[in-house]
Amino acid sequence: MWRPLALGLLPLMVHAADYSGPLFDAHLHYNIEAWDGHTGPHPPPDVLRRLQEAGVRSILANSRTNEGTHVLARDNGLRDAGVRVVPLVRLYRDRRDYNHWFEDPSIAAMVETELARGTAAGPFRGLGEFHLYRSGDARGAVAQQLMALAETRGLVVMAHCDDTAVDLLMAATPTAAQRLRMVWAHTGIDGSASPERVAALLERYPGLHGELSYRPGLVCADGQLCPEWKTLVERYPQRFLIGSDTWVNGRWDAYLPLMQDYRRWLGGLTPATARAVAFDNGERLFPPLAERGAQAR
């Protein structure tokens, strides 16, 4: 004889609705492989289409070479669509610079040239993304020089490094990083910094923000933040950012799914925290310039 199952035995498939608000992509590269100014698989109209499909309203652009960022900054399509380009000076002319920029005086000279040049979207707002694959390279003379320069001039830095290098970079600033603002790309290298260690660094450095692309251990099998990361993000709702990290063309090809993955786990946070991580934290860290305040938001 058929009997209805007791409600307590039915599987509960309750999922939070995906976050549906605007996004700030806080880790976007427009590298020469995507578009060299004349040819490539992702010309500016393709970039705009992908951003609009994903609901991205602002981008933190840094590119190899810096000309890629200049292309985005002066693109009429992005401007007319109300997509805000926030430019950073990348420390690389080519891939060879990844391994020695921190001790190469010509990199510091290039940074000064780019800062003086500015972009069609306004002045450069920071330096990076730069890589330090070995913690001790943060002691390099140029790394130390640029950290001091960034704090003195009110520039944000975007560092791809481990937690030890974060401490070394912060120590190079005039105020021991009490005024420096840093976007910590991926919130570490290879997931080596535990949520507890990340929390300790957030407490120590008031301007430190964790960017969450490529972060091992962040998301569990259900597509939601793993419990220890959800606790951390909700404890520090104003200190985290999301980004695409379009370092290779495959990331551009997968741009919409990448952003949909973010929307899924953002939907599992409180609405205020989701909005902060998705968009508001980036806008607060890089407020629109007064002369560009008329752009659609």
Tab-separated table of C-alpha atoms in Angstrom:
chain	number	residue	atom	x	y	z
A	1	MET	CA	0.000	0.000	0.000
A	2	TRP	CA	1.380	3.407	-0.966
A	3	ARG	CA	1.903	5.859	1.867
A	4	PRO	CA	3.169	9.454	1.590
A	5	LEU	CA	6.694	9.948	2.896
A	6	ALA	CA	7.050	11.811	6.136
A	7	LEU	CA	8.242	15.345	5.521
A	8	GLY	CA	11.283	14.757	7.679
A	9	LEU	CA	12.530	12.116	5.248
A	10	LEU	CA	12.356	14.298	2.161
A	11	PRO	CA	15.643	15.837	1.003
A	12	LEU	CA	15.654	19.577	1.490
A	13	MET	CA	16.900	21.262	-1.699
A	14	VAL	CA	16.727	24.842	-0.562
A	15	HIS	CA	19.186	27.227	-2.209
A	16	ALA	CA	19.633	30.935	-1.746
A	17	ALA	CA	18.852	33.031	-4.782
A	18	ASP	CA	21.918	34.167	-6.702
A	19	TYR	CA	23.099	37.732	-6.120
A	20	SER	CA	21.634	39.876	-8.892
A	21	GLY	CA	23.227	43.284	-8.326
A	22	PRO	CA	26.162	45.039	-10.031
A	23	LEU	CA	29.712	43.671	-9.980
A	24	PHE	CA	33.108	45.340	-9.636
A	25	ASP	CA	35.758	43.181	-11.308
A	26	ALA	CA	38.777	43.944	-9.138
A	27	HIS	CA	41.299	41.830	-11.069
A	28	LEU	CA	41.093	42.309	-14.818
A	29	HIS	CA	43.966	42.038	-17.306
A	30	TYR	CA	43.790	43.104	-20.945
A	31	ASN	CA	47.026	41.520	-22.042
A	32	ILE	CA	48.636	41.634	-25.437
A	33	GLU	CA	47.472	38.073	-26.196
A	34	ALA	CA	43.850	39.231	-25.958
A	35	TRP	CA	44.310	42.338	-28.109
A	36	ASP	CA	47.519	43.935	-29.348
A	37	GLY	CA	45.870	47.141	-30.502
A	38	HIS	CA	45.202	45.805	-33.992
A	39	THR	CA	44.370	42.106	-33.812
A	40	GLY	CA	43.411	39.493	-31.248
A	41	PRO	CA	40.509	37.306	-30.150
A	42	HIS	CA	39.046	39.857	-27.729
A	43	PRO	CA	38.797	43.364	-29.240
A	44	PRO	CA	37.144	46.067	-27.127
A	45	PRO	CA	33.582	45.390	-28.389
A	46	ASP	CA	33.956	41.755	-27.320
A	47	VAL	CA	35.155	42.873	-23.878
A	48	LEU	CA	32.166	45.202	-23.517
A	49	ARG	CA	29.740	42.444	-24.516
A	50	ARG	CA	31.173	40.078	-21.923
A	51	LEU	CA	31.143	42.693	-19.172
A	52	GLN	CA	27.546	43.613	-19.918
A	53	GLU	CA	26.408	39.994	-20.041
A	54	ALA	CA	27.977	39.458	-16.627
A	55	GLY	CA	26.559	42.647	-15.088
A	56	VAL	CA	29.990	44.179	-14.455
A	57	ARG	CA	29.843	47.935	-13.957
A	58	SER	CA	33.437	48.743	-12.934
A	59	ILE	CA	36.790	47.126	-13.704
A	60	LEU	CA	40.216	47.373	-12.071
A	61	ALA	CA	42.350	47.204	-15.208
A	62	ASN	CA	46.026	46.306	-15.331
A	63	SER	CA	47.677	44.849	-18.384
A	64	ARG	CA	50.840	43.565	-20.004
A	65	THR	CA	51.751	45.859	-21.632
A	66	ASN	CA	50.202	48.959	-20.052
A	67	GLU	CA	48.907	49.881	-23.494
A	68	GLY	CA	46.100	47.364	-22.965
A	69	THR	CA	44.853	49.420	-20.035
A	70	HIS	CA	45.138	52.595	-22.104
A	71	VAL	CA	42.983	50.961	-24.803
A	72	LEU	CA	40.227	50.219	-22.288
A	73	ALA	CA	40.510	53.650	-20.675
A	74	ARG	CA	39.933	55.499	-23.946
A	75	ASP	CA	37.332	53.144	-25.426
A	76	ASN	CA	34.171	55.048	-26.318
A	77	GLY	CA	32.032	51.928	-26.149
A	78	LEU	CA	32.894	51.227	-22.524
A	79	ARG	CA	32.481	54.884	-21.576
A	80	ASP	CA	29.131	55.260	-23.335
A	81	ALA	CA	27.853	52.051	-21.730
A	82	GLY	CA	28.710	53.393	-18.268
A	83	VAL	CA	31.439	50.842	-17.543
A	84	ARG	CA	34.013	52.532	-15.313
A	85	VAL	CA	37.678	51.747	-15.977
A	86	VAL	CA	39.951	52.106	-12.940
A	87	PRO	CA	43.557	51.957	-14.248
A	88	LEU	CA	46.618	50.563	-12.479
A	89	VAL	CA	50.211	50.713	-13.716
A	90	ARG	CA	51.458	47.184	-14.392
A	91	LEU	CA	55.132	46.665	-13.629
A	92	TYR	CA	55.803	44.518	-16.686
A	93	ARG	CA	56.868	45.276	-20.224
A	94	ASP	CA	56.973	41.567	-21.038
A	95	ARG	CA	56.983	38.238	-19.206
A	96	ARG	CA	60.690	38.472	-18.413
A	97	ASP	CA	59.991	41.318	-15.987
A	98	TYR	CA	57.985	39.016	-13.695
A	99	ASN	CA	61.170	37.547	-12.251
A	100	HIS	CA	63.285	40.634	-11.601
A	101	TRP	CA	61.088	43.765	-11.484
A	102	PHE	CA	61.708	44.116	-7.738
A	103	GLU	CA	65.389	44.919	-8.295
A	104	ASP	CA	65.290	46.626	-11.708
A	105	PRO	CA	65.585	50.447	-11.593
A	106	SER	CA	64.182	50.686	-15.136
A	107	ILE	CA	60.839	49.428	-13.789
A	108	ALA	CA	60.692	52.289	-11.300
A	109	ALA	CA	61.436	54.709	-14.141
A	110	MET	CA	58.658	53.181	-16.259
A	111	VAL	CA	56.220	53.554	-13.364
A	112	GLU	CA	57.068	57.245	-13.010
A	113	THR	CA	56.586	57.753	-16.764
A	114	GLU	CA	53.177	56.071	-16.739
A	115	LEU	CA	52.029	57.969	-13.655
A	116	ALA	CA	52.966	61.240	-15.329
A	117	ARG	CA	51.180	60.194	-18.527
A	118	GLY	CA	47.898	59.160	-16.940
A	119	THR	CA	45.045	57.691	-18.990
A	120	ALA	CA	41.981	58.872	-20.866
A	121	ALA	CA	39.941	57.677	-17.870
A	122	GLY	CA	41.951	59.825	-15.496
A	123	PRO	CA	45.125	59.278	-13.469
A	124	PHE	CA	46.438	55.847	-12.608
A	125	ARG	CA	45.007	54.856	-9.246
A	126	GLY	CA	47.659	52.353	-8.205
A	127	LEU	CA	50.451	49.900	-9.013
A	128	GLY	CA	50.132	46.226	-9.932
A	129	GLU	CA	49.366	43.479	-10.228
A	130	PHE	CA	52.932	42.454	-9.431
A	131	HIS	CA	54.236	39.017	-8.503
A	132	LEU	CA	56.621	37.943	-5.766
A	133	TYR	CA	57.069	34.197	-6.057
A	134	ARG	CA	59.645	34.183	-3.235
A	135	SER	CA	58.895	36.063	-0.032
A	136	GLY	CA	62.388	37.514	0.249
A	137	ASP	CA	62.071	39.302	-3.090
A	138	ALA	CA	59.878	41.807	-1.248
A	139	ARG	CA	63.151	43.129	0.189
A	140	GLY	CA	64.303	44.156	-3.305
A	141	ALA	CA	65.276	47.793	-3.575
A	142	VAL	CA	62.695	48.609	-6.261
A	143	ALA	CA	59.915	46.752	-4.433
A	144	GLN	CA	60.663	48.771	-1.300
A	145	GLN	CA	60.916	52.009	-3.281
A	146	LEU	CA	57.571	51.505	-4.991
A	147	MET	CA	55.782	50.608	-1.773
A	148	ALA	CA	56.968	53.843	-0.182
A	149	LEU	CA	55.983	55.760	-3.307
A	150	ALA	CA	52.515	54.211	-3.296
A	151	GLU	CA	51.769	55.157	0.286
A	152	THR	CA	53.192	58.656	-0.113
A	153	ARG	CA	51.127	59.360	-3.229
A	154	GLY	CA	47.953	57.633	-2.091
A	155	LEU	CA	48.166	54.844	-4.667
A	156	VAL	CA	46.730	51.370	-4.130
A	157	VAL	CA	49.037	48.411	-4.724
A	158	MET	CA	47.949	45.008	-6.028
A	159	ALA	CA	50.296	42.263	-4.869
A	160	HIS	CA	50.401	38.581	-5.821
A	161	CYS	CA	52.467	37.159	-2.973
A	162	ASP	CA	52.372	35.060	0.171
A	163	ASP	CA	51.564	36.287	3.658
A	164	THR	CA	55.227	36.684	4.645
A	165	ALA	CA	55.787	39.012	1.691
A	166	VAL	CA	52.729	41.035	2.721
A	167	ASP	CA	54.451	41.773	6.031
A	168	LEU	CA	57.710	42.696	4.281
A	169	LEU	CA	55.998	44.994	1.793
A	170	MET	CA	53.973	46.714	4.470
A	171	ALA	CA	57.111	47.321	6.546
A	172	ALA	CA	58.642	49.266	3.636
A	173	THR	CA	56.098	52.078	3.890
A	174	PRO	CA	56.684	55.301	5.866
A	175	THR	CA	53.848	54.582	8.313
A	176	ALA	CA	54.341	50.787	8.543
A	177	ALA	CA	51.260	50.467	6.318
A	178	GLN	CA	48.827	52.363	8.480
A	179	ARG	CA	47.916	54.434	5.397
A	180	LEU	CA	48.782	52.045	2.572
A	181	ARG	CA	45.946	50.324	0.718
A	182	MET	CA	46.692	46.917	-0.771
A	183	VAL	CA	44.630	44.520	-2.857
A	184	TRP	CA	46.037	41.088	-2.018
A	185	ALA	CA	45.556	39.139	-5.247
A	186	HIS	CA	43.993	35.731	-4.568
A	187	THR	CA	44.405	36.426	-0.845
A	188	GLY	CA	47.680	34.530	-0.987
A	189	ILE	CA	49.564	32.047	-3.152
A	190	ASP	CA	48.255	28.474	-3.492
A	191	GLY	CA	46.001	28.813	-0.470
A	192	SER	CA	48.916	28.712	1.972
A	193	ALA	CA	47.458	31.422	4.243
A	194	SER	CA	44.710	29.973	6.414
A	195	PRO	CA	41.548	31.950	7.155
A	196	GLU	CA	42.961	32.531	10.647
A	197	ARG	CA	46.174	33.981	9.210
A	198	VAL	CA	44.193	36.148	6.795
A	199	ALA	CA	42.113	37.463	9.697
A	200	ALA	CA	45.279	38.340	11.637
A	201	LEU	CA	46.634	40.326	8.669
A	202	LEU	CA	43.330	42.148	8.186
A	203	GLU	CA	43.465	43.169	11.840
A	204	ARG	CA	47.081	44.334	11.557
A	205	TYR	CA	46.750	46.298	8.311
A	206	PRO	CA	43.662	48.509	8.007
A	207	GLY	CA	44.145	49.035	4.255
A	208	LEU	CA	44.503	45.358	3.300
A	209	HIS	CA	41.790	43.881	1.066
A	210	GLY	CA	41.581	40.272	-0.058
A	211	GLU	CA	40.740	39.556	-3.719
A	212	LEU	CA	39.213	36.107	-4.095
A	213	SER	CA	39.925	34.737	-7.587
A	214	TYR	CA	41.802	31.407	-7.810
A	215	ARG	CA	41.557	30.956	-4.029
A	216	PRO	CA	41.878	27.243	-3.081
A	217	GLY	CA	39.484	26.136	-0.370
A	218	LEU	CA	37.161	29.098	-0.839
A	219	VAL	CA	34.134	27.346	-2.333
A	220	CYS	CA	32.763	23.935	-1.393
A	221	ALA	CA	31.070	21.316	-3.585
A	222	ASP	CA	27.687	23.031	-3.384
A	223	GLY	CA	29.055	26.209	-4.989
A	224	GLN	CA	28.777	28.140	-1.733
A	225	LEU	CA	31.570	29.531	0.422
A	226	CYS	CA	33.099	26.914	2.669
A	227	PRO	CA	32.081	27.533	6.303
A	228	GLU	CA	35.378	28.986	7.531
A	229	TRP	CA	35.512	31.412	4.594
A	230	LYS	CA	31.888	32.422	4.952
A	231	THR	CA	32.574	33.218	8.605
A	232	LEU	CA	35.645	35.268	7.639
A	233	VAL	CA	33.909	37.224	4.876
A	234	GLU	CA	30.944	38.035	7.087
A	235	ARG	CA	33.307	39.073	9.899
A	236	TYR	CA	35.089	41.496	7.542
A	237	PRO	CA	32.428	42.409	4.977
A	238	GLN	CA	34.230	45.552	3.804
A	239	ARG	CA	37.601	43.900	3.178
A	240	PHE	CA	36.999	41.473	0.301
A	241	LEU	CA	36.721	41.851	-3.477
A	242	ILE	CA	36.009	39.603	-6.446
A	243	GLY	CA	37.903	39.433	-9.736
A	244	SER	CA	38.123	37.515	-12.988
A	245	ASP	CA	41.933	37.423	-13.398
A	246	THR	CA	41.823	37.306	-17.198
A	247	TRP	CA	45.538	36.508	-17.415
A	248	VAL	CA	45.018	34.109	-20.348
A	249	ASN	CA	42.424	34.150	-23.113
A	250	GLY	CA	40.688	31.117	-21.668
A	251	ARG	CA	39.575	33.279	-18.764
A	252	TRP	CA	38.004	35.727	-21.224
A	253	ASP	CA	36.259	32.823	-22.966
A	254	ALA	CA	34.838	31.690	-19.608
A	255	TYR	CA	34.093	35.192	-18.306
A	256	LEU	CA	30.341	34.806	-17.868
A	257	PRO	CA	30.516	31.446	-16.040
A	258	LEU	CA	33.232	32.832	-13.759
A	259	MET	CA	30.994	35.696	-12.742
A	260	GLN	CA	27.982	33.414	-12.389
A	261	ASP	CA	29.996	31.331	-9.921
A	262	TYR	CA	30.563	34.463	-7.853
A	263	ARG	CA	26.880	35.350	-8.004
A	264	ARG	CA	26.007	31.892	-6.706
A	265	TRP	CA	28.028	32.093	-3.506
A	266	LEU	CA	27.333	35.785	-3.012
A	267	GLY	CA	23.685	34.785	-2.849
A	268	GLY	CA	24.475	32.742	0.254
A	269	LEU	CA	25.643	35.817	2.184
A	270	THR	CA	23.520	38.444	3.845
A	271	PRO	CA	22.318	40.977	1.251
A	272	ALA	CA	24.453	43.774	2.696
A	273	THR	CA	27.609	41.646	2.729
A	274	ALA	CA	26.958	40.351	-0.787
A	275	ARG	CA	26.555	43.871	-2.152
A	276	ALA	CA	29.711	45.015	-0.342
A	277	VAL	CA	31.915	42.211	-1.670
A	278	ALA	CA	30.406	42.286	-5.154
A	279	PHE	CA	30.550	46.009	-5.782
A	280	ASP	CA	30.621	48.531	-2.960
A	281	ASN	CA	34.057	47.662	-1.581
A	282	GLY	CA	35.651	48.307	-4.961
A	283	GLU	CA	33.803	51.586	-5.316
A	284	ARG	CA	34.890	52.648	-1.840
A	285	LEU	CA	38.518	51.705	-2.468
A	286	PHE	CA	38.491	53.488	-5.833
A	287	PRO	CA	35.848	56.212	-5.577
A	288	PRO	CA	34.835	57.801	-8.886
A	289	LEU	CA	36.776	60.947	-9.637
A	290	ALA	CA	34.760	64.146	-9.246
A	291	GLU	CA	35.173	65.151	-12.870
A	292	ARG	CA	33.778	61.804	-13.995
A	293	GLY	CA	30.890	61.760	-11.580
A	294	ALA	CA	28.374	62.176	-14.393
A	295	GLN	CA	29.096	58.667	-15.712
A	296	ALA	CA	26.095	56.346	-15.465
A	297	ARG	CA	26.283	54.138	-12.366
